[in-house]
Each structure stands twice: as structure tokens, then as C-alpha cells.
PDB file of C-alpha atoms in Angstrom:
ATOM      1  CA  UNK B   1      -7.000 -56.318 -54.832  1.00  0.00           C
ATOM      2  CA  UNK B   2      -7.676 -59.713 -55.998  1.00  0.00           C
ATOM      3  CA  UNK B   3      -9.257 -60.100 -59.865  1.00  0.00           C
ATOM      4  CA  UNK B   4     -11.076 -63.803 -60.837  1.00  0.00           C
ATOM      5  CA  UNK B   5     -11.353 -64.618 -64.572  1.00  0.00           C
ATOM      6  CA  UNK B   6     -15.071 -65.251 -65.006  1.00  0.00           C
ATOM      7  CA  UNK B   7     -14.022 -68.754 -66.740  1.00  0.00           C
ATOM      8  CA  UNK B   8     -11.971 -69.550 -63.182  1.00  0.00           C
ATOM      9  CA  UNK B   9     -16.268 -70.267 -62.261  1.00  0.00           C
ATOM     10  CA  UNK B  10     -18.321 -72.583 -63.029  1.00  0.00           C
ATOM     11  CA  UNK B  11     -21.568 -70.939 -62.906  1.00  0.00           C
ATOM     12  CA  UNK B  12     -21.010 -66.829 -63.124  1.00  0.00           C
ATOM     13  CA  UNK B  13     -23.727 -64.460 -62.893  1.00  0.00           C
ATOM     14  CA  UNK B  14     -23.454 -60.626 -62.257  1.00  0.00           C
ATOM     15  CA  UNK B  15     -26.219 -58.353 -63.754  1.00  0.00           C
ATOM     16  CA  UNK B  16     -24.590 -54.608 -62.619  1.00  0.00           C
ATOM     17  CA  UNK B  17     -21.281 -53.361 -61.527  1.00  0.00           C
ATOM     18  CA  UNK B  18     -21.235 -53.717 -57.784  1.00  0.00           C
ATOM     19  CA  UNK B  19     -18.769 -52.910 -54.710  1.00  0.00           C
ATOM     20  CA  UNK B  20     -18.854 -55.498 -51.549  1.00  0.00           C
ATOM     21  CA  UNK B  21     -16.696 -54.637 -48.657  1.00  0.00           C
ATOM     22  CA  UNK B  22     -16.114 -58.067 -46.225  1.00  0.00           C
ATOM     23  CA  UNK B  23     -13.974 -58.061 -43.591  1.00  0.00           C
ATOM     24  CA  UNK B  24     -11.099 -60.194 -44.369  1.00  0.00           C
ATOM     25  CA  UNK B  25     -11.556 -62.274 -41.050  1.00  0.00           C
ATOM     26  CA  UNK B  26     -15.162 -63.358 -41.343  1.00  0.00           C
ATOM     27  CA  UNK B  27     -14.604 -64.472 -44.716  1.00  0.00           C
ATOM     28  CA  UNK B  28     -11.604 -66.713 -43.413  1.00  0.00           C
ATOM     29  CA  UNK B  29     -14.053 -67.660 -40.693  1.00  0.00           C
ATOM     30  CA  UNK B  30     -17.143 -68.549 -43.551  1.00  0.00           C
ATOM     31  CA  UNK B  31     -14.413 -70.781 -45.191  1.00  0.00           C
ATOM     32  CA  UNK B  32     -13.068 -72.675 -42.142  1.00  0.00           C
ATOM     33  CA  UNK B  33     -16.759 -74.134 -42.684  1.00  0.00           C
ATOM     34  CA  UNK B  34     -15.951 -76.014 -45.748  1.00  0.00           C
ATOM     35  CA  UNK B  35     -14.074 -79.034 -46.577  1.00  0.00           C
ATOM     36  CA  UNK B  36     -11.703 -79.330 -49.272  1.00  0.00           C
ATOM     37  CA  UNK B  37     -13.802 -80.845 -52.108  1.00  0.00           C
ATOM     38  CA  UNK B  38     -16.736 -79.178 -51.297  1.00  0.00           C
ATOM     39  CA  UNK B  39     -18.275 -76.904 -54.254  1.00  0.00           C
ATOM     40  CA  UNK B  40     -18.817 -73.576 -53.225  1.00  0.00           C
ATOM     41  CA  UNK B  41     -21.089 -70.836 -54.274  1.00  0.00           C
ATOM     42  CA  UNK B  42     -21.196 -67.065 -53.067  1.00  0.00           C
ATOM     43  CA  UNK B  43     -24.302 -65.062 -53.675  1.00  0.00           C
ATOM     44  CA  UNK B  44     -25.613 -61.529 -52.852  1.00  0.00           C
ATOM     45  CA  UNK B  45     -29.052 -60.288 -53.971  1.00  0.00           C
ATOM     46  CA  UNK B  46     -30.103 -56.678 -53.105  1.00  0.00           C
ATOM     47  CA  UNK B  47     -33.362 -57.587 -51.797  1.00  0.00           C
ATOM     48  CA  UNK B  48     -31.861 -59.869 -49.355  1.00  0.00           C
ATOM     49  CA  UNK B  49     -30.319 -56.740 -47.070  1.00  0.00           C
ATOM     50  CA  UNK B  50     -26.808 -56.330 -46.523  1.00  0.00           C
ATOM     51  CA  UNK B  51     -24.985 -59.578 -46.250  1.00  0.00           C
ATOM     52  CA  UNK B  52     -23.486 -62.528 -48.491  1.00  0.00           C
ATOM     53  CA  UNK B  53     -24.497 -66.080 -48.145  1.00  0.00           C
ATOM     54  CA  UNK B  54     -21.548 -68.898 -49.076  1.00  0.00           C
ATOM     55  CA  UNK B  55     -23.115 -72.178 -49.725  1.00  0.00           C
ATOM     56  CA  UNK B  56     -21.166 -74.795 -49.288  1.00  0.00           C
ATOM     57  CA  UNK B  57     -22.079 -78.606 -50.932  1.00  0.00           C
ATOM     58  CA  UNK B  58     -20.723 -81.801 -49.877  1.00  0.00           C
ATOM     59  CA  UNK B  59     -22.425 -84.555 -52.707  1.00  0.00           C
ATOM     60  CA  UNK B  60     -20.646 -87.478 -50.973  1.00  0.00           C
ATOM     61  CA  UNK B  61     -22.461 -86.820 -47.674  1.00  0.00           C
ATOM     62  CA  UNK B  62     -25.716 -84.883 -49.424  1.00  0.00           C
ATOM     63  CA  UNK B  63     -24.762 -82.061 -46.729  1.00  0.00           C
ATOM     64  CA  UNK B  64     -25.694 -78.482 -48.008  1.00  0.00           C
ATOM     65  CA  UNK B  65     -24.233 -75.448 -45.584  1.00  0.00           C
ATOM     66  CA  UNK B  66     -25.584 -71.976 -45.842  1.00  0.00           C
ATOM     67  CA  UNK B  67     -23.178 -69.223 -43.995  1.00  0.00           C
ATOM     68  CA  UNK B  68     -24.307 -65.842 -43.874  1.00  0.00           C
ATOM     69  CA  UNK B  69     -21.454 -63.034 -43.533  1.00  0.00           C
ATOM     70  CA  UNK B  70     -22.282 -59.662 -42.683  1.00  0.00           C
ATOM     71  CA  UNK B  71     -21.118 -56.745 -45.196  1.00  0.00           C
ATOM     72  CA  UNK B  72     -19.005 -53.706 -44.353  1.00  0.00           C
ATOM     73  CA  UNK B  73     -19.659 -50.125 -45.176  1.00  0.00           C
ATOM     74  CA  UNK B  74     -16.809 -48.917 -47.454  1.00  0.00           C
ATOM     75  CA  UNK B  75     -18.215 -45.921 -48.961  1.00  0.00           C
ATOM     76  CA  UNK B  76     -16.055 -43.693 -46.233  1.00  0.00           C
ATOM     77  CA  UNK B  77     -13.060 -46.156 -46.730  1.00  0.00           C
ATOM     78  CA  UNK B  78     -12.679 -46.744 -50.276  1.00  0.00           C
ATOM     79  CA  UNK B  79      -9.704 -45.042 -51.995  1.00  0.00           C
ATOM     80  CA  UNK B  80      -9.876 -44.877 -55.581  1.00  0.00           C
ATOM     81  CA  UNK B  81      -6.688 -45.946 -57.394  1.00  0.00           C
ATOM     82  CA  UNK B  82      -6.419 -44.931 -61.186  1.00  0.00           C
ATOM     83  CA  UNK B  83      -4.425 -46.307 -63.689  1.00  0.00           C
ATOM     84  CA  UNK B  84      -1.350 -44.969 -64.433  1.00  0.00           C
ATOM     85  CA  UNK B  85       1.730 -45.416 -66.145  1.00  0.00           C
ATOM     86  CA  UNK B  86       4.689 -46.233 -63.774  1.00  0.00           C
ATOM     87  CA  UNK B  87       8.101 -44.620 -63.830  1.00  0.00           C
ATOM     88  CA  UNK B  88       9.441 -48.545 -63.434  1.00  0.00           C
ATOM     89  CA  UNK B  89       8.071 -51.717 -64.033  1.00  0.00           C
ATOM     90  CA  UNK B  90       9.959 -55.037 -62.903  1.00  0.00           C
ATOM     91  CA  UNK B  91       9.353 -58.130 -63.044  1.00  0.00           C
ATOM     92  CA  UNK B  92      11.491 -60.953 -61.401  1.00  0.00           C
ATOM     93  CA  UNK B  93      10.824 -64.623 -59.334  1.00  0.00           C
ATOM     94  CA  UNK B  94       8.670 -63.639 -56.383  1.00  0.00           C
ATOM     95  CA  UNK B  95      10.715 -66.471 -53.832  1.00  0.00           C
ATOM     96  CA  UNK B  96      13.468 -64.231 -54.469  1.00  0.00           C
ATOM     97  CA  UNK B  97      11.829 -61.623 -53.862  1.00  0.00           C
ATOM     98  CA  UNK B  98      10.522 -62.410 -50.957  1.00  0.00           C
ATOM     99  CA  UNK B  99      13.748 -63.435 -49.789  1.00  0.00           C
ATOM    100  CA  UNK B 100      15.253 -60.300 -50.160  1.00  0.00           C
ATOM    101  CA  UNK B 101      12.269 -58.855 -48.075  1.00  0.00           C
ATOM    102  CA  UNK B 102      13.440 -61.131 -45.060  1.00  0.00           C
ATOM    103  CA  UNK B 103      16.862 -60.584 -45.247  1.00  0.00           C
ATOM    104  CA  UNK B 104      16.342 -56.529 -45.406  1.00  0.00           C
ATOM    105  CA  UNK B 105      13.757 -56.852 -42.397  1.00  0.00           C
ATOM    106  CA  UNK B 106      16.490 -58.170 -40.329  1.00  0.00           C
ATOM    107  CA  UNK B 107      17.998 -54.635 -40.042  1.00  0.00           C
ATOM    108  CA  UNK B 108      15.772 -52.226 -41.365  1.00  0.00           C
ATOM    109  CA  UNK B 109      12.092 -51.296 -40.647  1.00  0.00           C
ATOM    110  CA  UNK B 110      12.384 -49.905 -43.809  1.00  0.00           C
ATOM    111  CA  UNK B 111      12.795 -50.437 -47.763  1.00  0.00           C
ATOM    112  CA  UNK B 112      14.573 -48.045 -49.886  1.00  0.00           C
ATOM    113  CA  UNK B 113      14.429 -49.107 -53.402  1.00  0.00           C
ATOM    114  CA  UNK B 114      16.285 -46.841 -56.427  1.00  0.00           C
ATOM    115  CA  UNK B 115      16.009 -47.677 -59.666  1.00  0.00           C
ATOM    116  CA  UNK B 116      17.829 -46.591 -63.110  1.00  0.00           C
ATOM    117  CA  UNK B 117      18.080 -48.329 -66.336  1.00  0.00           C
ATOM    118  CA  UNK B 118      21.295 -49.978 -65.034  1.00  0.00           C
ATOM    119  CA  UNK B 119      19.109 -52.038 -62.238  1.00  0.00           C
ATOM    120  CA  UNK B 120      17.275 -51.517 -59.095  1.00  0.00           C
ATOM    121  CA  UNK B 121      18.664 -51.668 -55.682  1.00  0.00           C
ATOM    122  CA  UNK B 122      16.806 -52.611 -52.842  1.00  0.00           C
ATOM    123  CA  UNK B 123      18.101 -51.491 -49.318  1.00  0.00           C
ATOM    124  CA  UNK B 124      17.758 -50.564 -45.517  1.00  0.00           C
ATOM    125  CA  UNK B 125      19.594 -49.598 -43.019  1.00  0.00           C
ATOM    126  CA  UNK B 126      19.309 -49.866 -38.824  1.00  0.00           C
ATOM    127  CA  UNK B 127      21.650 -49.532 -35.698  1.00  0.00           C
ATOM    128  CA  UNK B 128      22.680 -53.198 -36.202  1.00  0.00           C
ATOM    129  CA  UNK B 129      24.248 -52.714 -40.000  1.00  0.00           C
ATOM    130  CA  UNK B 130      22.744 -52.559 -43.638  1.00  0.00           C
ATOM    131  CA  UNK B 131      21.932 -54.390 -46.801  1.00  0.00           C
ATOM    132  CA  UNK B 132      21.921 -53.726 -50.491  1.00  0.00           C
ATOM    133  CA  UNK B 133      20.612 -55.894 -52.686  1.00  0.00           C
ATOM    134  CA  UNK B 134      21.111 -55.487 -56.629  1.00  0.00           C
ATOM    135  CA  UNK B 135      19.357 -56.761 -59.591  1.00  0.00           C
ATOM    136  CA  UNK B 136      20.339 -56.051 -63.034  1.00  0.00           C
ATOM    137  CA  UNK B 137      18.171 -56.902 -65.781  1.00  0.00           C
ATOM    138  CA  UNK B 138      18.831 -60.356 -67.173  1.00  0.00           C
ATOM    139  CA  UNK B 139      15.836 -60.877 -69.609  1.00  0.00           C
ATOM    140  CA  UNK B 140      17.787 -63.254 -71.598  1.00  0.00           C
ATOM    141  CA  UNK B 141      18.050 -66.178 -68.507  1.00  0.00           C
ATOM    142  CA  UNK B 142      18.311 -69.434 -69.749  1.00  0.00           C
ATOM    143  CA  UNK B 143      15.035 -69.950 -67.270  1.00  0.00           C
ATOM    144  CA  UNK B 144      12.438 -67.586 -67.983  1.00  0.00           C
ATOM    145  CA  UNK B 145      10.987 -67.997 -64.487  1.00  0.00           C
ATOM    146  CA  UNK B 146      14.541 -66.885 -63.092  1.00  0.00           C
ATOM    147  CA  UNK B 147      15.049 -63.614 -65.428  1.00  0.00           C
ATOM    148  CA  UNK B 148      14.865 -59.908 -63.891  1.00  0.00           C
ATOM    149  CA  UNK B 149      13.584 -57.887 -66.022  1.00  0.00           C
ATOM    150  CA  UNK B 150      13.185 -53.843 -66.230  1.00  0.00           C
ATOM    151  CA  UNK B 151      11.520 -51.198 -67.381  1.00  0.00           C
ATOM    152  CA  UNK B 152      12.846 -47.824 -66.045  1.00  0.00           C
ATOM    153  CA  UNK B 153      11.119 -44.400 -67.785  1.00  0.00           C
ATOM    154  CA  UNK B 154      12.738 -42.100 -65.088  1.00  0.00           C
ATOM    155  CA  UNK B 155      14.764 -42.679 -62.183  1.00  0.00           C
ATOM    156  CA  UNK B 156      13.284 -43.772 -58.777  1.00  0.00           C
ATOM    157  CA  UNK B 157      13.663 -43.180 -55.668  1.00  0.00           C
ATOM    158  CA  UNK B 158      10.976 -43.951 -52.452  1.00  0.00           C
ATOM    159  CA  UNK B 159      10.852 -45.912 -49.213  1.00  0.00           C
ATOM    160  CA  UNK B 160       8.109 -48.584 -47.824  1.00  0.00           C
ATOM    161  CA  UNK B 161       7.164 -50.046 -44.834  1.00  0.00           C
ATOM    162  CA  UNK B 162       9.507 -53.844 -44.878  1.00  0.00           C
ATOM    163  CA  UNK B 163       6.420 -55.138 -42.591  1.00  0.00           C
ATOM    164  CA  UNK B 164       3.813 -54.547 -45.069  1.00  0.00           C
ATOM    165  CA  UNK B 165       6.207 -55.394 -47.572  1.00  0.00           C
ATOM    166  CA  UNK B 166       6.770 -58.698 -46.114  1.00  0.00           C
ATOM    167  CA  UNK B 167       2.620 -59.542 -45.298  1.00  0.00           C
ATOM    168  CA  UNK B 168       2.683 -59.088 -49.363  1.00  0.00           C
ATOM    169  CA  UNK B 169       5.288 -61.250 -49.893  1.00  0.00           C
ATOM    170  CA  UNK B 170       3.293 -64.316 -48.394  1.00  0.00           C
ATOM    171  CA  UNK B 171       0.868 -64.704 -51.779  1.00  0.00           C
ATOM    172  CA  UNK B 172       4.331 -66.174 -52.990  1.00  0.00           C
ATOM    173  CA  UNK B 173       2.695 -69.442 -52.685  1.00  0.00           C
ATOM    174  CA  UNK B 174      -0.065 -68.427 -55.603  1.00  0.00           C
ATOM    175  CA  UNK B 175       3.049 -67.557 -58.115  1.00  0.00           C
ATOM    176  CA  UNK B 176       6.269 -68.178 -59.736  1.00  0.00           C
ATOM    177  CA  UNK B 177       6.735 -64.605 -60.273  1.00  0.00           C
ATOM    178  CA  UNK B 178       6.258 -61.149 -59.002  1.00  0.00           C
ATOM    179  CA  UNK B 179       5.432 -57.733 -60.719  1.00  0.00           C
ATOM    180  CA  UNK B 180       6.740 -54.313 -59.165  1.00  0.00           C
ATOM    181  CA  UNK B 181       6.061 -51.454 -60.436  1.00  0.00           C
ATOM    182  CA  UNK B 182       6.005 -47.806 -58.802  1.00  0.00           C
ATOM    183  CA  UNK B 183       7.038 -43.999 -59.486  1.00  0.00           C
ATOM    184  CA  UNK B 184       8.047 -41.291 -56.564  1.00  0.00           C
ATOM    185  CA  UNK B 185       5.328 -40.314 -54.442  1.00  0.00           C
ATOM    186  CA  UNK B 186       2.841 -42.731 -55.730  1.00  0.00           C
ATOM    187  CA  UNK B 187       1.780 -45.933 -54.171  1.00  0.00           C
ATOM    188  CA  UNK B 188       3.942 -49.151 -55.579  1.00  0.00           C
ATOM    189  CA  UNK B 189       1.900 -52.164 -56.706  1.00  0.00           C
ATOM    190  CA  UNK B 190       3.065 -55.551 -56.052  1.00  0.00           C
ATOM    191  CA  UNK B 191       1.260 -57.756 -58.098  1.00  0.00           C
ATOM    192  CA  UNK B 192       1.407 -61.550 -58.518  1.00  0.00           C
ATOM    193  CA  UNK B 193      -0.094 -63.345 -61.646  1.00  0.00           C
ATOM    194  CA  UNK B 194      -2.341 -66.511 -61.104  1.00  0.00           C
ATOM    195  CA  UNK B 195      -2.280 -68.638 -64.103  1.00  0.00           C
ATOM    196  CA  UNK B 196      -5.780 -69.079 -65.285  1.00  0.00           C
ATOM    197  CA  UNK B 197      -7.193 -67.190 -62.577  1.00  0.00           C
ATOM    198  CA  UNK B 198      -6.423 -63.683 -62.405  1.00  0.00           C
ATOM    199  CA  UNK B 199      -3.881 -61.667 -60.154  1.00  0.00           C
ATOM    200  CA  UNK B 200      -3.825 -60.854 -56.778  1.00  0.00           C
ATOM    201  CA  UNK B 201      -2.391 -57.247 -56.625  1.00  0.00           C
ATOM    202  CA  UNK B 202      -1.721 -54.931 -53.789  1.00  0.00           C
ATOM    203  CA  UNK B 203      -0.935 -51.252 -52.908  1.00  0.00           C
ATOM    204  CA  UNK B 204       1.320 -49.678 -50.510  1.00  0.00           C
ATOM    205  CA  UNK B 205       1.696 -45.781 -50.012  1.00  0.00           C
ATOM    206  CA  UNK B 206       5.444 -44.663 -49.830  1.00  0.00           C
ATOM    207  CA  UNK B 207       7.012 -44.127 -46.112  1.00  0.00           C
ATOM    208  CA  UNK B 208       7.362 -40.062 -44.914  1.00  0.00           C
ATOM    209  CA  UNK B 209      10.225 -39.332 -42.757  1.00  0.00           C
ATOM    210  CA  UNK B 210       9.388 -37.616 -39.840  1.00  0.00           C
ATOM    211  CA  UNK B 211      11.565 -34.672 -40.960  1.00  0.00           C
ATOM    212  CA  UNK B 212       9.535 -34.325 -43.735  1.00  0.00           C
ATOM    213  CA  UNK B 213       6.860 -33.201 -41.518  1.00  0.00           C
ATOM    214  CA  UNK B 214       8.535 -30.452 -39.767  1.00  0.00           C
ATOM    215  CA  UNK B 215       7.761 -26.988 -40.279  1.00  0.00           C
TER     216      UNK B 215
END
């Protein structure tokens, strides 16, 4: 889930609270159109059936573009995700984070990660070897950006998928610094602050062994 500030816009306009499902693809496609310094403007009226127009302006070259993406139907797909408070909350530098990812995908297909108020271990394990990787809270870092710190309400204990984990880890390129927070049996949110913009936040349902399925 990605959130825009309204003041990240020049020009914002939005009269009711709406849902818009896009496929992620033809929206990459719709802004493969553009050039760099082109402005950009994204509207969707109601009247005008079910698809978004991007308009694209170069002023140098007086060139307008008009590129009309078709909508999806997400009313069968969309799964609501309340607030809630977390069982742990860390925050820590997202290139070491994603680091960490990398290292535990080379022997694991999964990620373990325990936490308790004395840190929070991230781990996995194959038929090549294993990997456990500790952070203790260091909120007092002489570099902010560098410090680890933690918030731990209850102990934690839940597995991911390290290949979704590591697709997430790419928006490390939008921010210095990466927000974690989960409970057992809940989906974890990764969530990476954009100064002045927003956040760009995603969800990932815990792993269930296969054992767990057996009657």
C-alpha cells in the first residue's frame, strides 16, 4: 500500500472516498510513455466508464499525451486490513535490512524471525547450512539513521516467505530506513517512510508448515 501526502501534488482534487484497482503492469506500461520532466496528471471521473487517463505534458516540445489504462475489478480481491496494535515494532536502516534478506535467502526459502525485549533474531535454515542474524536495540547510535530500535509487548515468534521478503526489500531505494512490525499469526508490515511524501507499506501473511495442515 502506497499513501501520497496531498501537498506531494500540485493540483489535488478528490470529491468522495474512492477504491481504484490497476494492474501494476499497465501502470508501469502508462509511465514508460513519459519523459523525465514531463508534468503528469492522473484523472478518473465516474461518468467516463471504468478506466484512468494519465496525461502527460512536455512544455519544451508543446507535446500533450493522453494514456488511457483500463481498471480492475477488486471488489472479490480486496482484503481488508485493520489497524492494530503489534506485539513488536522495529525500526532499523532498511540497506541493512535488506542485506540480511539476501544473505538469509542464500540458504533458506524461509524467514524465521523471534523477538523479545532483549532483540530480534532473524533466521533460516536449508540443506546447505543456516544463518542467524541478531539485532539488539541500540537507540542511542551516534547516527540516528544507523540505530535499531525496539518495541517488544509480547514475545514473537512466525515465519515468511524470504522471496516476498526480498521483492519488499527493493523500495530500499525510496528510504534510509525501514519499519517492521508484526504479532503471531497476523500479517507483518514492512513499511518504508518517504520524506515529504508518504510511505510505501506492505503486507505479508505468515508461512504454514505443511504439518500444520495435517489431520
Amino acid at each position: 500500500m502506497k499513501n501520497f501526502q496531498v501537498g506531494l501534488f500540485d493540483t489535488y482534487r478528490c470529491d468522495r472516498t474512492i477504491n481504484l484497482g490497476i494492474s501494476l503492469k499497465n501502470m508501469s506500461n502508462a509511465l514508460k510513455c513519459a519523459n523525465n520532466d514531463d508534468g503528469c496528471m492522473i484523472k478518473y471521473e465516474e461518468n467516463e466508464g471504468d478506466s484512468i487517463t494519465f496525461t502527460f505534458t512536455d512544455t519544451k516540445r508543446d507535446k500533450t499525451q493522453d494514456v488511457t489504462v483500463k481498471m480492475m475489478d477488486i471488489d472479490g480481491e480486496h482484503l481488508g486490513i485493520p489497524d492494530q496494535d503489534y506485539a513488536v515494532v522495529c525500526e532499523m536502516p532498511a540497506a541493512e535490512f535488506q542485506k540480511t534478506c539476501k544473505d538469509l535467502a542464500m540458504f533458506s526459502d524461509s524467514l524465521n524471525i523471534t523477538a523479545t525485549k532483549s532483540g530480534i533474531v532473524f533466521s533460516g535454515k536449508g540443506d546447505s547450512g543456516g544463518i542467524n542474524v541478531t539485532y539488539a536495540p541500540n537507540s542511542n547510535a551516534d547516527d540516528e539513521k544507523e540505530s535499531v530500535s525496539l518495541e517488544v509487548n509480547e514475545p514473537v515468534n512466525v515465519n515468511f516467505s524470504i522471496k516476498y521478503m526480498n521483492s519488499f526489500t527493493k523500495a530500499t531505494t525510496l528510504s534510509s530506513r525501514v519499519r517492521i512490525s508484526l504479532s503471531n499469526d497476523v500479517p507483518i508490515v514492512i513499511e518504508y517512510p518517504i520524506e515529504e511524501a508518504g510511505y510505501l507499506r506492505f503486507y505479508l501473511a505468515p508461512k504454514i508448515d505443511d504439518e500444520d495442515n495435517m489431520e
